[in-house]
Amino acid sequence: MALTKTQQELIGTFGAIEIEKKPFWSTFTEAKTPYLALSDTIKVDEIMAGMMKAGIIPRGATIPAIKVNGHNRVTITPYIIAGSVGISALDTLNAEAGEVVILNGREMKAKDYDRIQKVTEIKGSIENTKEDIAARVFITGKTKDLNDNDVDLGFEAEENKTKGTSSWTIILTQLVADYYSKTKRYPDKIMVGAKVADDIIKEINAAKTPQFTSKVNIVDGGIRIELGGFALPIVTYPANDIGENTDTKVTLYKNVCLIPVYAGLEYVGTDGKPSMIRSEVVLDKTEANKETGQAKMFGKSAPFPLVILPELFRRYNFTDLS
């Protein structure tokens, strides 16, 4: 079965529309091709088997101890994010009027402009929800599935620590050494909360011997610190809309842990029968309701920010910074 012309146009428009970068989801997608499943469930063991064959993760890597409502699972059924906008009789009349619209110096028909506006609204809704899911997984290691079940991705427990009078260079070096001791690998990144970042910057500014090799920059809306005498760059946690306080947290991880995954999506294509497709998103329109004259444009997506090898994802909370 093939997608209809309308579905192809709407999906193409969705992909072409640029929106503000979503930092938590981008952490999962960085330099990675998403895994697209042809099922409403994600089979973690199959994903890991493919990554082992490709040499991305070592052979014999253990499947994470994922629990759904407290029971061990190797499959996850992601929550389906849906967004829609109404199409009124006036919308249809305006789109068919044939007038020309100029957008960003480009001439287009009114119906094309109307489609872009509506798809932009749907994309914003889907991307914002996807970002919240990614933030919750990254910060807590937990989320909900399609059936509102609790999903626990088996993270190592967050460890409470105190900074005391030690310098951040010493503390972070110790954390990296401990990470290597436990995993036999070095982390790719260190993410810190706002209070930790402020404390590091104060330490840089107060140093008697100027740490001229240290740099503090704004990158992608966050702070990036290159600390003199420390090998890894330090970035701040992005802001989140899920109510989680990350101010005193420090996380060390390897990029290979984070995998963007999408479950398959049901749709009705050219033959009029339900089917499933591997896709990040599906968009379509309904026919107008004969009583109200209203139609609807809708989109849906089933993303899941998967964390494999959770032992490579280490979290700390510095209690004396609170």
Coordinates of N, CA, C and O in Angstrom, one line a residue, residues 180-256:
Y180 N 35.5 5.4 34.8 CA 36.4 4.5 34.1 C 36.6 3.2 34.9 O 36.6 2.1 34.3
S181 N 36.8 3.3 36.2 CA 37.0 2.2 37.0 C 35.8 1.2 36.9 O 36.0 0.0 36.9
K182 N 34.6 1.7 36.8 CA 33.4 0.9 36.8 C 33.0 0.4 35.4 O 32.4 -0.7 35.3
T183 N 33.4 1.2 34.4 CA 32.9 0.8 33.0 C 34.0 0.5 32.0 O 33.7 -0.1 31.0
K184 N 35.3 0.8 32.4 CA 36.4 0.6 31.5 C 36.3 1.5 30.3 O 36.9 1.2 29.2
R185 N 35.6 2.5 30.4 CA 35.5 3.5 29.3 C 35.5 4.9 29.9 O 35.2 5.1 31.1
Y186 N 35.8 5.9 29.1 CA 35.7 7.3 29.5 C 34.4 7.9 29.0 O 33.9 7.5 27.9
P187 N 33.8 8.8 29.8 CA 32.5 9.4 29.3 C 32.8 10.3 28.1 O 33.9 10.8 28.0
D188 N 31.8 10.6 27.3 CA 31.9 11.5 26.2 C 31.6 12.9 26.7 O 32.1 13.9 26.2
K189 N 30.6 13.0 27.6 CA 30.1 14.3 28.1 C 29.9 14.4 29.6 O 29.6 13.3 30.2
I190 N 29.9 15.6 30.1 CA 29.5 15.8 31.4 C 28.4 17.0 31.4 O 28.7 18.0 30.8
M191 N 27.3 16.7 32.0 CA 26.2 17.7 32.0 C 26.0 18.1 33.5 O 25.9 17.2 34.4
V192 N 25.9 19.4 33.7 CA 25.8 19.9 35.1 C 24.6 20.8 35.2 O 24.2 21.4 34.3
G193 N 24.1 20.9 36.5 CA 23.0 21.8 36.8 C 23.5 23.2 36.9 O 24.7 23.5 37.0
A194 N 22.5 24.2 37.0 CA 22.8 25.6 37.0 C 23.7 26.0 38.2 O 24.6 26.8 38.1
K195 N 23.4 25.5 39.4 CA 24.2 25.8 40.6 C 25.6 25.3 40.5 O 26.5 25.9 41.0
V196 N 25.7 24.1 39.9 CA 27.1 23.5 39.7 C 27.9 24.4 38.8 O 29.0 24.7 39.0
A197 N 27.2 24.8 37.7 CA 27.9 25.6 36.7 C 28.3 27.0 37.3 O 29.4 27.5 37.1
D198 N 27.4 27.6 38.1 CA 27.7 28.9 38.7 C 28.9 28.7 39.7 O 29.8 29.6 39.7
D199 N 29.0 27.6 40.4 CA 30.0 27.4 41.3 C 31.4 27.2 40.6 O 32.4 27.7 41.1
I200 N 31.3 26.5 39.5 CA 32.5 26.3 38.7 C 33.1 27.6 38.1 O 34.3 27.9 38.2
I201 N 32.1 28.4 37.6 CA 32.5 29.7 37.1 C 33.1 30.6 38.2 O 34.1 31.4 38.0
K202 N 32.5 30.6 39.4 CA 33.0 31.4 40.5 C 34.4 31.0 40.8 O 35.3 31.8 41.1
E203 N 34.6 29.7 40.8 CA 36.0 29.1 41.1 C 37.0 29.6 40.1 O 38.1 29.9 40.4
I204 N 36.6 29.6 38.8 CA 37.5 30.1 37.7 C 37.9 31.5 38.0 O 39.0 32.0 37.9
N205 N 36.8 32.4 38.3 CA 37.0 33.8 38.5 C 37.8 34.1 39.7 O 38.5 35.2 39.8
A206 N 37.7 33.3 40.7 CA 38.4 33.6 42.0 C 39.8 33.0 42.1 O 40.5 33.2 43.1
A207 N 40.2 32.3 41.1 CA 41.5 31.6 41.1 C 42.7 32.6 41.2 O 42.7 33.7 40.5
K208 N 43.6 32.4 42.1 CA 44.7 33.3 42.3 C 45.6 33.3 41.1 O 46.2 34.3 40.7
T209 N 45.8 32.1 40.5 CA 46.6 32.0 39.3 C 45.6 32.0 38.2 O 44.8 31.0 38.1
P210 N 45.5 33.0 37.3 CA 44.5 33.0 36.3 C 44.5 31.8 35.4 O 45.5 31.4 34.9
Q211 N 43.3 31.2 35.3 CA 43.2 30.0 34.5 C 42.8 30.4 33.1 O 41.7 30.3 32.6
F212 N 43.8 30.9 32.4 CA 43.6 31.5 31.1 C 43.2 30.5 30.1 O 42.7 30.8 29.0
T213 N 43.4 29.2 30.4 CA 42.9 28.2 29.4 C 41.5 27.8 29.6 O 40.9 27.0 28.8
S214 N 40.8 28.3 30.6 CA 39.4 28.0 30.8 C 38.6 29.0 30.0 O 38.9 30.1 29.8
K215 N 37.5 28.4 29.4 CA 36.6 29.2 28.6 C 35.1 28.9 29.0 O 34.8 27.8 29.3
V216 N 34.3 30.0 29.0 CA 32.9 29.9 29.2 C 32.2 30.5 28.1 O 32.3 31.7 27.8
N217 N 31.3 29.7 27.4 CA 30.6 30.2 26.2 C 29.1 29.8 26.3 O 28.8 28.9 27.0
I218 N 28.3 30.5 25.6 CA 26.9 30.2 25.4 C 26.8 29.4 24.1 O 27.1 29.9 23.0
V219 N 26.3 28.1 24.2 CA 26.2 27.3 23.0 C 24.8 26.6 23.1 O 24.4 26.0 24.1
D220 N 24.0 26.8 22.0 CA 22.7 26.2 21.9 C 21.8 26.6 23.1 O 21.0 25.7 23.6
G221 N 21.9 27.8 23.6 CA 21.1 28.3 24.6 C 21.5 27.9 26.0 O 20.9 28.2 27.0
G222 N 22.6 27.1 26.1 CA 23.2 26.7 27.4 C 24.6 27.1 27.6 O 25.2 27.8 26.7
I223 N 25.2 26.9 28.8 CA 26.6 27.2 29.0 C 27.5 26.1 28.8 O 27.2 24.9 29.2
R224 N 28.6 26.3 28.1 CA 29.6 25.3 27.8 C 30.9 25.8 28.5 O 31.3 26.9 28.2
I225 N 31.5 25.0 29.4 CA 32.7 25.3 30.1 C 33.8 24.4 29.7 O 33.7 23.2 29.7
E226 N 34.9 25.0 29.3 CA 36.2 24.3 29.1 C 37.1 24.6 30.2 O 37.7 25.7 30.2
L227 N 37.2 23.7 31.1 CA 37.9 24.0 32.4 C 39.4 23.7 32.2 O 39.8 22.6 31.8
G228 N 40.3 24.7 32.5 CA 41.7 24.4 32.5 C 42.1 23.3 33.3 O 41.7 23.2 34.5
G229 N 42.9 22.4 32.8 CA 43.4 21.2 33.5 C 42.4 20.1 33.5 O 42.6 19.0 34.2
F230 N 41.3 20.2 32.8 CA 40.3 19.1 32.7 C 40.0 18.8 31.3 O 39.7 19.7 30.5
A231 N 40.0 17.5 30.9 CA 40.0 17.1 29.5 C 38.6 17.3 28.8 O 38.5 17.5 27.6
L232 N 37.5 17.1 29.6 CA 36.2 17.0 28.9 C 35.4 18.3 29.0 O 35.5 19.0 30.0
P233 N 34.7 18.7 27.9 CA 33.9 19.9 28.0 C 32.7 19.6 29.0 O 32.2 18.5 29.1
I234 N 32.2 20.7 29.6 CA 31.1 20.6 30.6 C 30.0 21.5 30.0 O 30.2 22.6 29.6
V235 N 28.8 20.9 29.9 CA 27.6 21.7 29.4 C 26.6 21.6 30.5 O 26.5 20.7 31.4
T236 N 25.7 22.7 30.5 CA 24.6 22.7 31.5 C 23.4 22.0 31.0 O 23.1 21.9 29.8
Y237 N 22.6 21.5 32.0 CA 21.3 20.9 31.7 C 20.4 21.9 31.0 O 20.4 23.1 31.4
P238 N 19.7 21.5 29.9 CA 18.7 22.5 29.3 C 17.6 22.7 30.3 O 17.4 21.9 31.2
A239 N 16.9 23.8 30.1 CA 15.7 24.0 30.9 C 14.6 22.9 30.5 O 14.6 22.4 29.4
N240 N 13.8 22.5 31.5 CA 12.8 21.5 31.2 C 11.4 22.0 31.7 O 11.3 22.9 32.6
D241 N 10.4 21.5 31.1 CA 9.0 21.9 31.4 C 8.3 20.8 32.2 O 7.0 20.8 32.2
I242 N 9.0 19.9 32.8 CA 8.4 18.8 33.5 C 8.5 18.9 35.0 O 8.1 17.9 35.7
G243 N 9.0 20.0 35.5 CA 9.1 20.2 36.9 C 10.2 19.6 37.6 O 10.2 19.5 38.9
E244 N 11.2 19.1 36.9 CA 12.4 18.4 37.5 C 13.5 19.5 37.8 O 13.9 20.2 36.9
N245 N 14.0 19.5 39.0 CA 15.1 20.5 39.4 C 16.4 19.8 39.2 O 16.7 18.8 39.8
T246 N 17.2 20.3 38.3 CA 18.5 19.7 37.9 C 19.7 20.6 38.4 O 20.8 20.4 38.1
D247 N 19.4 21.6 39.3 CA 20.4 22.6 39.6 C 21.6 22.1 40.2 O 22.7 22.6 40.0
T248 N 21.5 21.0 41.0 CA 22.7 20.5 41.7 C 23.2 19.1 41.2 O 23.9 18.4 41.8
K249 N 22.7 18.8 40.0 CA 23.0 17.5 39.4 C 24.2 17.5 38.5 O 24.5 18.5 37.9
V250 N 24.9 16.3 38.4 CA 26.0 16.1 37.5 C 25.8 14.8 36.8 O 25.6 13.8 37.6
T251 N 25.8 14.7 35.5 CA 25.6 13.4 34.8 C 26.8 13.2 33.9 O 27.2 14.1 33.1
L252 N 27.4 12.0 33.9 CA 28.4 11.6 32.9 C 27.8 10.5 32.1 O 27.2 9.5 32.6
Y253 N 28.1 10.5 30.8 CA 27.5 9.5 29.9 C 28.3 9.4 28.6 O 29.0 10.3 28.2
K254 N 28.1 8.3 27.9 CA 28.6 8.1 26.6 C 27.5 8.3 25.6 O 26.3 7.8 25.8
N255 N 27.7 8.9 24.4 CA 26.7 9.1 23.4 C 26.0 7.8 22.9 O 24.9 7.8 22.6
V256 N 26.8 6.7 22.9 CA 26.3 5.5 22.4 C 25.1 5.0 23.2 O 24.3 4.2 22.7

